[in-house]
Amino acid sequence: MDKKNEKSELLLKVEEKIYPPEDIIKRAWIKDYDSLYQESIKDKEGFWDKVAQELHWFEKWDKVLEWDFPHAKWFVNGKTNITYNALDRHIKAGNGDKTAYIYVDEEGNEERITYRELLDKVNAFANGLKSLGLKKGDRVSIYMPNSIEAIIAMLGCARIGVIHSVVFAGFSEGALHMRINDATASAVITATYTKRRGKKIPLLPTAEKAVEGLDYVKHIIVWDRDKEGVAEKKGERYVDFEKLIEENKGDCEPEIMDSEDPLFILYTSGTTGKPKGVLHVVGGYMVNTYYTAKIYFDFHGDEVYWCTADIGWITGHSYIVYSPLMNGVTSVIMEGAPDHPHPGIWWEYVEKYKVNVFYTAPTAIRMLMRYGDQIPAKYDLSSLRILGSVGEPINPEAWHWYYEHIGRKKCVIVDTWWQTETGSQMISTVPSYPMKPGKAGKPFFTIEVAVVDKNGNELPPNTVGFLVIKNPWPSMLRTCWGNPERYKKYWNDINHYYNAEDLASIDEEGYIMIVGRADDVLNVAGHRIGTMEVESAIVEHPKVAEAAVIGKPDPVKGERIKAFVVLKVGVQPSEELKKEIQNTVREILGPIAIPEEIEFVEKLPKTRSGKIMRRVLRAKELGLEVGDLSTLED
Ligand code: PRX
C-alpha cells in the first residue's frame, strides 16, 4: 500500500463518535446495550418470552419458537388480538381519555381522537364489516389517505381477523389492480380523494378502474369526505364508510387469533416485474414492533410522537399504527407534503404539538435542508428528544444537519435499518449508545447479523458484502402470498441465512453501515421500486419495443430513475413521446415511478440468454468500470 492510501485508510479508522446527552441516557430503558445484547444472544427465546409477557394474551404460548427451516412459528399456540393490545388494554388501565392521534392537514385543520373513541369506531367498523359478510381470513384492500379513517379501517379488519392489504394512495390503477387481484380481496376500502399540496387528488375513480372485471370484489366502501352521497348515488356495491360506523355502533369482541394467524399482506418491490405480497402474522409482529418502538423511541407512554411516513408503507403499519398504540403514546399523523404550504410546516407542527420523538426519511431531511437553516431556526423544537431515520442510508451531511439544526445537539438520532420483510426495526443504536453519523449501528437484541460473500463467508471489517441475518426473529415475514417458493429464496440464497438483499459493511467496533440494495431494486425518495416494474409499465406504451431502467444518484432523492427505451421500427423519437411514456408510467404505477430521464437507444445490452444487463448501462451512464462482460451478447 502506498503512503497516500495508508493515510486515507487511517483517516477512515478514526471514526467520529457522538455521545448521547446525559438526560437521555438517564431516562432510557436500556443503559447497558452491550451486555444485554450478549445475554440476549445466549438465550434468544428467553428474551422474547419475557417481552411477550408485557402484552395481553387470551391464552399463553406453549413454546416461544418452533424453527423448522426456513419456517418459523413464534409464541406457538398463543392466542391474542393485536387491537386488544393497541386499544382495550389502555382503556382497562384507565387511560381511555388519552389522545391516540392528532390528525393534521396542510392547512392546519386538526382532528383528535382518544383511545376510547378510537376503540368505539374500530368496533363499529368491524361490526359493519361483519354485516357485509366479511370474516376471518378474508382479504380487504385499503386505498386511503394518511388519516385516522385509514387506521380505523386497518384496525377494524384486525379486530375480526380480516387480512388487510394496504396500498399506498400514491399508486395508480395498474399497481392497485395487481394488488387487489393477487390478494383476491372481497372488498376495497377507499376515499373520494386525498389532499396534497393544496389539491384534492381523486382516489375513488382510480379504485373503480382498478376493480373493473374483478367480480369477487363485492363491496367498495367509500369515505365520502365532502358528504356528497356518493355511495347512495352509485348503487348496491357501494357502502358509505361513515354510515357503516354509524349504523353498527356497539361492542365487537376481538376475534381470538392464533399467534400464527395472518394479520396483513403488504406488497413490496423485488427483482421481478410483480411485487411480492409479504405476509405478517399476529403474534410475532405484535411483540416485535411493540418492543422495538419501546426501546428505540424510548417510549414510556407519555410521549408525543410523529412518524411522517404514510400508512401505505411498512413504516406506517408498524410505527404509525400498531406499535405507537401498543405503547400508549399520542401520535401526530399528517396528510400532505413536507413543504406545503411552506417549508417550515413540519417544524411548525413539532413546536405546536410539542413532539418528543420524530421519525422521518433521509430524503425529506435532504429536501428540507435545501431550504436553509433559517427555516427550522424560527421554531421552538426543544420538546424533541429522539430523531429517527428510516428507508435509505442517511449521508453524514444530512445526519449532521438533522442533529444540529433539528436536534440542536440535544437529541439522539436512531438510524433504523429494516425492511417490509423484517416487520420491525433490526439495526440501530439504542438512545443511550454512542452514534456514528452515516452508520446505522448495532443489531437489536437477539438478532445476529453478518456481512458475507455470496457463499456465506464472513468478510473482514470495513469490507462491503451482503447483509444477512443468521437467525429467525418474531416479526419476520412468514411467506409471500401465493408464492411460497419466493419466500424460501430469502433463506436459501446464502448459506441458509436470511438474505436482506442489501449491501453493507461492519467496522472494527461492530457498527454496521448500509450501502444500498444488492438487487435490481431502486430506492427513490425512500420508496422501494423494482426496475422491472417500471420497465413493464414503459413497454405498455404502444410505440415502445423494449426498455431498461437504472437508478442514478440524486442529491435529494437518493436515486432517480433513468430509462433507456428502444422504439418500435419506424417510430421517430421526440420530446413529446418522452412525455407520453412518462404519462403511461404515471397511469400504471403512479408518480413515484416516473423516469425523470428517458434516452432513446437502438438496442440494449443483453446477456446471451437475453437478460438485460442494467449494470452495463449504469456503469456507462455514471462513468464507472463496467466489470465482467463475458456474458454480454455483443
Ligand atoms: O435498502 C434498505 C433500505 O430500504 C430497504 C427496505 O425498503 P422497504 O421494505 O420499503 O422498507 C423501508 C422502511 C423500513 C432496505 O432493504 N433501508 C431501510 N432503512 C434503512 C435503509 N437503508 C439504509 N439505512 C436505513 N436506516
XYZ file of C-alpha atoms in Angstrom, residues 8-578:
571
model
C -6.746 7.662 3.967
C -7.127 4.186 5.498
C -6.082 5.658 8.825
C -8.473 8.556 8.447
C -11.283 6.133 7.807
C -10.466 4.375 11.034
C -10.595 7.500 13.172
C -14.354 7.363 13.485
C -16.304 10.237 14.748
C -18.479 9.147 17.631
C -21.214 11.267 19.106
C -22.359 10.632 22.636
C -25.964 10.973 23.809
C -26.834 13.718 26.307
C -26.996 12.730 29.977
C -30.745 13.264 30.372
C -31.492 10.878 27.534
C -29.238 8.203 28.994
C -30.832 8.693 32.397
C -34.334 8.205 31.074
C -33.546 5.329 28.708
C -34.954 1.834 29.272
C -31.650 0.373 28.113
C -28.445 1.684 29.616
C -26.122 -1.234 29.013
C -26.767 -2.356 25.464
C -23.560 -4.373 25.081
C -24.085 -6.721 27.998
C -27.824 -7.070 27.418
C -27.167 -7.879 23.781
C -24.710 -10.615 24.732
C -27.218 -12.062 27.178
C -29.988 -11.957 24.592
C -27.840 -13.868 22.103
C -27.259 -16.624 24.638
C -30.961 -17.034 25.348
C -32.964 -15.682 22.433
C -36.174 -17.454 23.320
C -35.917 -16.463 26.957
C -35.552 -12.868 25.854
C -38.722 -12.831 23.746
C -40.625 -14.888 26.285
C -40.148 -12.071 28.777
C -41.050 -9.336 26.310
C -44.247 -11.083 25.175
C -45.464 -11.135 28.768
C -45.694 -7.356 28.733
C -48.697 -7.715 26.422
C -52.121 -9.297 26.813
C -52.815 -12.859 25.656
C -56.088 -14.739 25.892
C -54.022 -17.890 26.153
C -50.315 -18.144 26.742
C -47.987 -19.828 24.234
C -46.597 -23.328 24.866
C -43.317 -22.678 23.187
C -41.579 -19.442 22.174
C -40.125 -20.639 18.873
C -40.544 -23.556 16.551
C -37.889 -23.285 13.839
C -38.406 -25.695 11.002
C -36.056 -24.135 8.467
C -36.987 -21.886 6.733
C -40.345 -21.699 8.518
C -40.711 -20.169 11.954
C -43.585 -20.159 14.396
C -43.393 -17.786 17.330
C -45.359 -17.944 20.568
C -46.738 -21.275 19.461
C -50.438 -21.774 20.286
C -50.612 -18.375 21.962
C -53.983 -16.615 21.490
C -54.265 -12.861 21.283
C -55.614 -9.921 19.288
C -53.346 -7.021 18.369
C -56.207 -4.500 18.603
C -56.824 -5.573 22.204
C -53.224 -4.654 22.984
C -53.451 -1.461 20.945
C -56.727 -0.208 22.438
C -58.661 -2.172 25.096
C -55.594 -2.679 27.272
C -55.131 1.080 27.743
C -58.801 1.683 28.399
C -58.856 -1.080 31.014
C -55.834 0.608 32.633
C -57.813 3.865 32.909
C -56.159 5.673 30.005
C -59.132 5.756 27.633
C -59.302 9.545 27.569
C -55.783 9.932 26.358
C -55.371 11.204 22.799
C -54.329 8.424 20.460
C -53.959 10.537 17.308
C -53.824 14.164 16.347
C -54.573 14.364 12.638
C -53.394 17.481 10.805
C -53.504 18.556 7.199
C -51.545 21.193 5.305
C -53.984 23.952 6.250
C -53.706 23.342 9.954
C -57.109 21.620 10.247
C -56.896 19.323 13.195
C -58.820 16.352 14.473
C -58.180 14.444 17.695
C -59.303 11.029 18.767
C -58.871 9.381 22.170
C -58.106 5.727 22.750
C -61.704 5.122 23.814
C -63.194 6.920 20.823
C -60.889 5.031 18.534
C -61.936 1.694 20.027
C -65.600 2.643 19.633
C -65.096 3.416 15.960
C -62.963 0.339 15.343
C -65.623 -1.826 16.983
C -68.400 -0.241 14.958
C -66.447 -0.536 11.741
C -65.587 -4.171 12.495
C -69.277 -4.856 13.168
C -70.005 -3.177 9.860
C -67.528 -5.404 8.026
C -69.206 -8.418 9.591
C -72.609 -7.158 8.488
C -71.268 -7.178 4.934
C -70.380 -10.831 5.352
C -66.643 -10.410 5.869
C -64.964 -12.905 8.150
C -61.630 -14.101 9.485
C -59.183 -14.936 6.715
C -60.869 -12.790 4.024
C -58.713 -10.149 2.365
C -59.608 -6.474 2.121
C -57.615 -3.875 0.188
C -57.295 -0.419 1.717
C -56.548 2.503 -0.605
C -56.867 5.540 1.599
C -55.292 8.852 2.586
C -52.941 9.063 5.553
C -55.729 9.574 8.066
C -57.486 8.362 11.213
C -60.092 6.772 8.931
C -57.422 4.587 7.333
C -56.284 3.490 10.780
C -59.872 2.639 11.732
C -60.102 0.567 8.555
C -56.909 -1.346 9.328
C -57.758 -1.957 12.984
C -61.352 -2.832 12.073
C -60.012 -5.629 9.882
C -57.544 -6.810 12.527
C -60.305 -6.822 15.155
C -62.125 -9.627 13.342
C -59.202 -11.378 11.693
C -59.745 -9.974 8.199
C -56.353 -9.699 6.470
C -55.729 -6.130 5.343
C -53.680 -5.233 2.316
C -52.984 -1.517 2.339
C -51.982 0.027 -0.978
C -50.180 3.382 -0.898
C -52.591 6.057 -2.169
C -49.875 7.412 -4.470
C -50.067 4.263 -6.579
C -52.179 4.292 -9.732
C -54.721 1.879 -11.094
C -52.322 -0.713 -12.539
C -50.446 -1.129 -9.275
C -53.702 -1.167 -7.293
C -55.342 -3.665 -9.653
C -52.403 -6.052 -9.363
C -52.508 -5.935 -5.574
C -56.284 -6.362 -5.264
C -56.195 -9.210 -7.736
C -53.227 -11.023 -6.218
C -54.889 -10.980 -2.789
C -58.379 -11.668 -4.245
C -59.811 -9.041 -1.925
C -63.537 -9.283 -1.160
C -63.774 -5.557 -0.523
C -61.892 -2.350 -1.195
C -61.936 0.499 1.298
C -61.182 3.862 -0.248
C -61.961 7.580 -0.042
C -63.254 10.103 -2.513
C -59.845 11.820 -2.543
C -56.627 12.574 -0.729
C -55.178 16.035 -0.158
C -51.684 17.046 -1.237
C -50.090 20.434 -1.992
C -53.418 22.169 -1.702
C -55.083 19.883 -4.238
C -57.663 17.134 -3.987
C -56.328 14.022 -5.671
C -59.195 11.663 -6.556
C -58.909 8.107 -5.225
C -62.342 6.609 -5.859
C -62.137 6.794 -9.683
C -58.771 5.004 -9.570
C -60.165 2.312 -7.278
C -63.140 1.876 -9.583
C -60.909 1.398 -12.625
C -58.722 -0.992 -10.643
C -61.611 -3.305 -9.750
C -63.051 -3.431 -13.266
C -63.656 -7.062 -14.114
C -62.909 -8.269 -10.576
C -66.287 -9.731 -9.644
C -65.106 -11.170 -6.339
C -64.729 -7.605 -5.033
C -68.188 -7.482 -3.525
C -68.026 -4.118 -1.759
C -66.468 -0.730 -2.286
C -66.506 1.116 0.999
C -66.057 4.854 0.454
C -65.084 7.525 2.921
C -67.146 10.298 1.361
C -65.101 13.239 2.562
C -67.399 16.003 1.347
C -70.585 14.101 2.173
C -71.862 14.108 -1.375
C -73.902 10.944 -1.008
C -71.535 9.127 -3.357
C -72.305 5.584 -2.199
C -76.041 6.092 -2.483
C -75.774 7.526 -5.968
C -73.534 4.732 -7.190
C -75.626 1.799 -6.125
C -75.542 -1.519 -4.391
C -71.857 -2.420 -4.491
C -71.009 0.833 -2.666
C -71.052 1.376 1.091
C -70.654 4.687 2.912
C -67.725 4.460 5.373
C -69.209 6.807 7.981
C -72.687 5.364 7.727
C -71.287 1.887 8.217
C -69.794 3.061 11.513
C -72.903 4.993 12.498
C -75.211 2.047 11.892
C -73.119 -0.600 13.627
C -72.254 1.014 16.942
C -71.645 -1.246 19.907
C -69.024 -3.640 21.168
C -67.282 -6.050 18.911
C -65.493 -8.794 20.784
C -61.966 -9.175 19.455
C -61.524 -12.326 17.407
C -59.370 -14.792 19.311
C -56.407 -15.010 16.966
C -53.773 -17.673 16.960
C -50.285 -16.261 17.166
C -49.572 -17.503 13.645
C -52.832 -16.281 12.059
C -52.210 -13.748 9.264
C -52.528 -10.069 10.174
C -51.763 -8.374 6.880
C -50.255 -8.572 3.432
C -48.131 -5.708 2.195
C -46.784 -5.674 -1.334
C -43.205 -4.655 -1.909
C -40.943 -4.494 -4.930
C -38.386 -7.090 -5.853
C -36.394 -8.059 -8.896
C -39.289 -9.348 -10.963
C -41.979 -7.197 -12.535
C -44.507 -8.368 -9.984
C -44.290 -7.145 -6.383
C -44.314 -9.713 -3.588
C -47.115 -9.933 -1.044
C -45.214 -10.016 2.233
C -47.311 -11.791 4.856
C -47.092 -10.877 8.530
C -48.808 -12.758 11.343
C -50.361 -11.548 14.572
C -48.212 -12.740 17.490
C -44.614 -12.227 16.490
C -45.326 -8.987 14.656
C -47.193 -7.643 17.673
C -44.428 -8.407 20.178
C -41.548 -7.331 17.959
C -42.988 -4.000 16.783
C -44.188 -3.145 20.290
C -40.796 -3.743 21.823
C -38.549 -2.181 19.167
C -40.610 1.024 19.378
C -40.392 0.964 23.156
C -36.609 0.618 23.067
C -35.538 2.700 20.065
C -38.016 5.518 20.727
C -37.728 5.041 24.476
C -41.492 5.097 24.874
C -42.756 5.298 28.428
C -46.313 6.164 27.420
C -46.302 9.917 27.952
C -44.739 10.888 24.626
C -45.975 12.861 21.676
C -44.652 11.061 18.660
C -44.694 11.827 14.966
C -43.789 9.445 12.203
C -44.002 11.237 8.866
C -44.360 8.061 6.789
C -47.577 7.017 5.085
C -49.751 4.155 6.298
C -49.289 2.648 2.820
C -45.728 1.548 3.637
C -44.391 -0.825 6.263
C -43.136 2.108 8.357
C -46.716 3.317 8.579
C -48.065 -0.114 9.512
C -45.508 -0.809 12.219
C -44.676 2.667 13.501
C -47.744 4.831 12.831
C -50.438 2.303 13.568
C -49.561 -0.739 15.634
C -46.537 -0.033 17.830
C -47.332 3.529 18.940
C -50.800 2.387 20.011
C -49.445 -0.628 21.844
C -47.068 1.709 23.654
C -49.922 4.051 24.558
C -48.399 7.231 23.143
C -50.050 10.175 21.368
C -49.215 10.269 17.667
C -49.384 13.053 15.149
C -50.473 11.938 11.692
C -50.302 14.343 8.770
C -51.907 14.274 5.357
C -49.919 16.320 2.854
C -46.456 17.225 1.646
C -43.457 18.120 3.862
C -43.009 21.579 2.338
C -46.529 22.770 1.703
C -47.844 25.436 2.264
C -44.361 26.457 3.460
C -41.052 24.651 4.051
C -41.311 25.088 7.826
C -44.651 23.288 8.169
C -43.179 20.195 9.857
C -41.243 22.285 12.372
C -44.331 24.423 12.983
C -46.212 21.248 13.942
C -43.326 19.916 16.052
C -43.476 23.168 18.032
C -47.285 23.273 18.178
C -47.751 19.697 19.376
C -44.533 19.539 21.420
C -43.352 16.437 19.621
C -40.792 14.399 21.602
C -39.970 11.681 19.118
C -39.804 12.385 15.392
C -39.309 9.706 12.746
C -38.666 10.522 9.091
C -36.668 9.591 5.981
C -33.318 10.996 4.804
C -34.873 12.145 1.525
C -37.159 14.509 3.451
C -34.269 15.754 5.555
C -32.197 16.480 2.445
C -35.116 18.260 0.829
C -35.832 20.441 3.873
C -32.124 21.075 4.358
C -32.061 22.784 0.955
C -34.469 25.468 2.112
C -31.816 26.643 4.563
C -31.009 26.589 8.266
C -33.042 29.735 8.915
C -36.315 27.835 8.424
C -36.125 25.438 11.409
C -34.346 28.165 13.400
C -37.662 30.042 13.599
C -39.284 27.345 15.685
C -39.024 26.117 19.248
C -38.002 22.494 18.809
C -36.940 21.970 22.410
C -39.528 19.247 23.025
C -37.604 16.874 20.748
C -35.582 14.090 22.306
C -35.244 11.331 19.744
C -34.888 11.759 15.998
C -35.393 8.702 13.842
C -34.296 8.000 10.307
C -35.507 5.179 8.061
C -35.820 3.984 4.496
C -32.405 4.617 2.990
C -28.861 5.366 4.068
C -28.513 8.756 5.734
C -25.416 10.509 4.431
C -23.218 12.154 7.106
C -24.060 15.650 5.812
C -27.804 15.106 6.280
C -27.145 13.348 9.597
C -25.263 16.360 10.938
C -27.889 18.804 9.704
C -30.638 16.773 11.388
C -28.554 16.544 14.552
C -27.603 20.225 14.695
C -30.498 22.135 13.147
C -33.409 19.969 14.257
C -31.998 18.236 17.330
C -29.917 21.285 18.362
C -27.294 18.792 19.582
C -29.592 17.841 22.459
C -31.199 14.825 20.789
C -30.068 11.428 19.708
C -30.504 10.047 16.222
C -31.670 6.484 15.765
C -30.890 5.427 12.201
C -33.093 2.362 11.980
C -32.422 -0.221 9.290
C -35.181 -2.671 8.490
C -37.486 -3.793 5.673
C -41.063 -4.675 4.772
C -39.974 -8.283 5.223
C -38.462 -7.820 8.685
C -41.641 -6.166 10.014
C -39.735 -4.313 12.735
C -36.558 -2.344 13.171
C -33.474 -4.561 13.151
C -30.382 -2.357 13.336
C -29.770 0.980 15.053
C -28.062 2.350 18.107
C -30.328 2.454 21.166
C -30.798 6.024 22.525
C -28.172 5.637 25.269
C -25.480 4.382 22.879
C -22.790 6.400 21.059
C -23.730 7.170 17.468
C -21.645 7.219 14.308
C -23.060 9.517 11.617
C -23.812 7.531 8.485
C -23.691 4.163 10.225
C -26.955 2.611 11.349
C -25.293 0.939 14.321
C -25.832 -2.393 16.007
C -28.340 -5.226 15.778
C -31.385 -5.335 18.017
C -31.439 -7.831 20.870
C -31.258 -11.488 19.767
C -30.543 -10.525 16.154
C -27.265 -11.798 14.728
C -26.165 -10.161 11.515
C -23.132 -10.624 9.306
C -21.662 -9.241 6.129
C -20.690 -12.085 3.841
C -19.660 -13.018 0.313
C -22.068 -14.922 -1.907
C -21.029 -18.219 -0.323
C -21.724 -17.002 3.168
C -18.112 -16.450 4.257
C -17.839 -13.559 6.686
C -15.825 -10.656 5.339
C -13.169 -8.682 7.215
C -14.138 -5.351 8.835
C -14.935 -2.418 6.538
C -15.470 -4.670 3.521
C -18.705 -4.336 1.581
C -20.698 -7.540 1.134
C -24.174 -9.000 1.500
C -26.060 -8.245 4.684
C -27.535 -11.409 6.192
C -29.423 -12.262 9.360
C -28.436 -15.567 10.850
C -31.424 -16.450 12.974
C -35.228 -16.097 12.926
C -36.940 -13.206 14.745
C -40.581 -12.789 15.815
C -41.773 -10.313 13.157
C -40.093 -11.964 10.182
C -42.306 -12.451 7.144
C -43.907 -15.883 7.136
C -44.358 -16.236 3.400
C -45.022 -14.381 0.165
C -48.725 -14.519 -0.573
C -49.379 -17.144 -3.219
C -45.658 -17.620 -3.801
C -44.084 -19.869 -1.135
C -41.050 -20.501 -3.334
C -40.150 -16.827 -3.277
C -40.260 -16.922 0.486
C -37.839 -19.849 0.642
C -35.415 -17.993 -1.599
C -34.744 -15.441 1.161
C -33.247 -18.229 3.282
C -31.741 -20.412 0.576
C -29.645 -17.881 -1.339
C -26.693 -17.580 1.023
C -25.686 -20.368 3.386
C -29.147 -20.688 4.974
C -29.045 -17.139 6.284
C -31.798 -14.596 5.660
C -30.577 -12.595 2.676
C -31.627 -8.965 3.133
C -30.625 -8.225 -0.465
C -28.721 -5.197 0.808
C -25.032 -4.349 0.693
C -23.325 -3.338 3.925
C -20.067 -3.314 5.868
C -19.228 -3.685 9.553
C -16.418 -1.767 11.228
C -13.998 -2.982 13.910
C -16.361 -1.836 16.630
C -19.306 -3.692 15.142
C -21.121 -0.660 13.714
C -22.996 -1.588 10.580
C -23.071 0.726 7.585
C -25.774 0.099 4.993
C -24.617 0.825 1.460
C -27.785 0.144 -0.542
C -29.647 -2.566 -2.414
C -27.781 -5.518 -3.860
C -30.536 -6.362 -6.341
C -32.397 -4.603 -9.164
C -34.458 -2.574 -6.746
C -34.298 1.215 -6.677
C -34.692 3.446 -3.672
C -36.268 6.657 -4.934
C -37.007 9.143 -2.171
C -37.181 6.257 0.288
C -39.649 4.359 -1.910
C -38.784 0.873 -2.989
C -39.344 0.439 -6.733
C -38.404 -2.517 -8.911
C -36.607 -1.779 -12.181
C -38.667 -4.449 -13.941
C -41.927 -2.978 -12.685
C -41.049 0.329 -14.323
C -39.816 -1.397 -17.485
C -43.055 -3.367 -17.759
C -45.039 -0.152 -17.432
C -42.964 1.622 -20.109
C -43.465 -1.142 -22.671
C -47.219 -0.740 -22.246
C -46.823 2.345 -24.435
C -47.779 1.196 -27.953
C -44.728 2.757 -29.587
C -42.173 1.143 -27.274
C -40.432 -2.133 -28.094
C -38.149 -2.536 -25.078
C -36.943 -0.656 -22.044
C -34.249 -0.841 -19.389
C -34.283 1.174 -16.201
C -31.436 2.200 -13.910
C -31.056 4.352 -10.819
C -28.831 7.438 -10.934
C -27.540 9.102 -7.778
C -29.654 12.097 -6.783
C -28.675 14.599 -4.092
C -32.176 14.735 -2.595
C -33.981 11.536 -3.552
C -31.031 9.194 -3.166
C -31.756 7.762 -6.580
C -33.712 8.915 -9.604
C -34.947 6.827 -12.474
C -33.441 6.841 -15.942
C -34.940 4.733 -18.716
C -33.306 3.551 -21.927
C -36.026 2.973 -24.463
C -35.972 1.106 -27.779
C -38.805 2.258 -30.029
C -40.716 0.071 -32.431
C -39.481 0.045 -36.029
C -40.349 3.238 -37.878
C -41.239 5.284 -34.768
C -39.425 8.613 -34.565
C -38.049 9.683 -31.170
C -39.363 13.012 -29.875
C -39.692 15.061 -26.714
C -43.429 14.592 -26.899
C -43.019 10.826 -26.942
C -40.917 11.061 -23.782
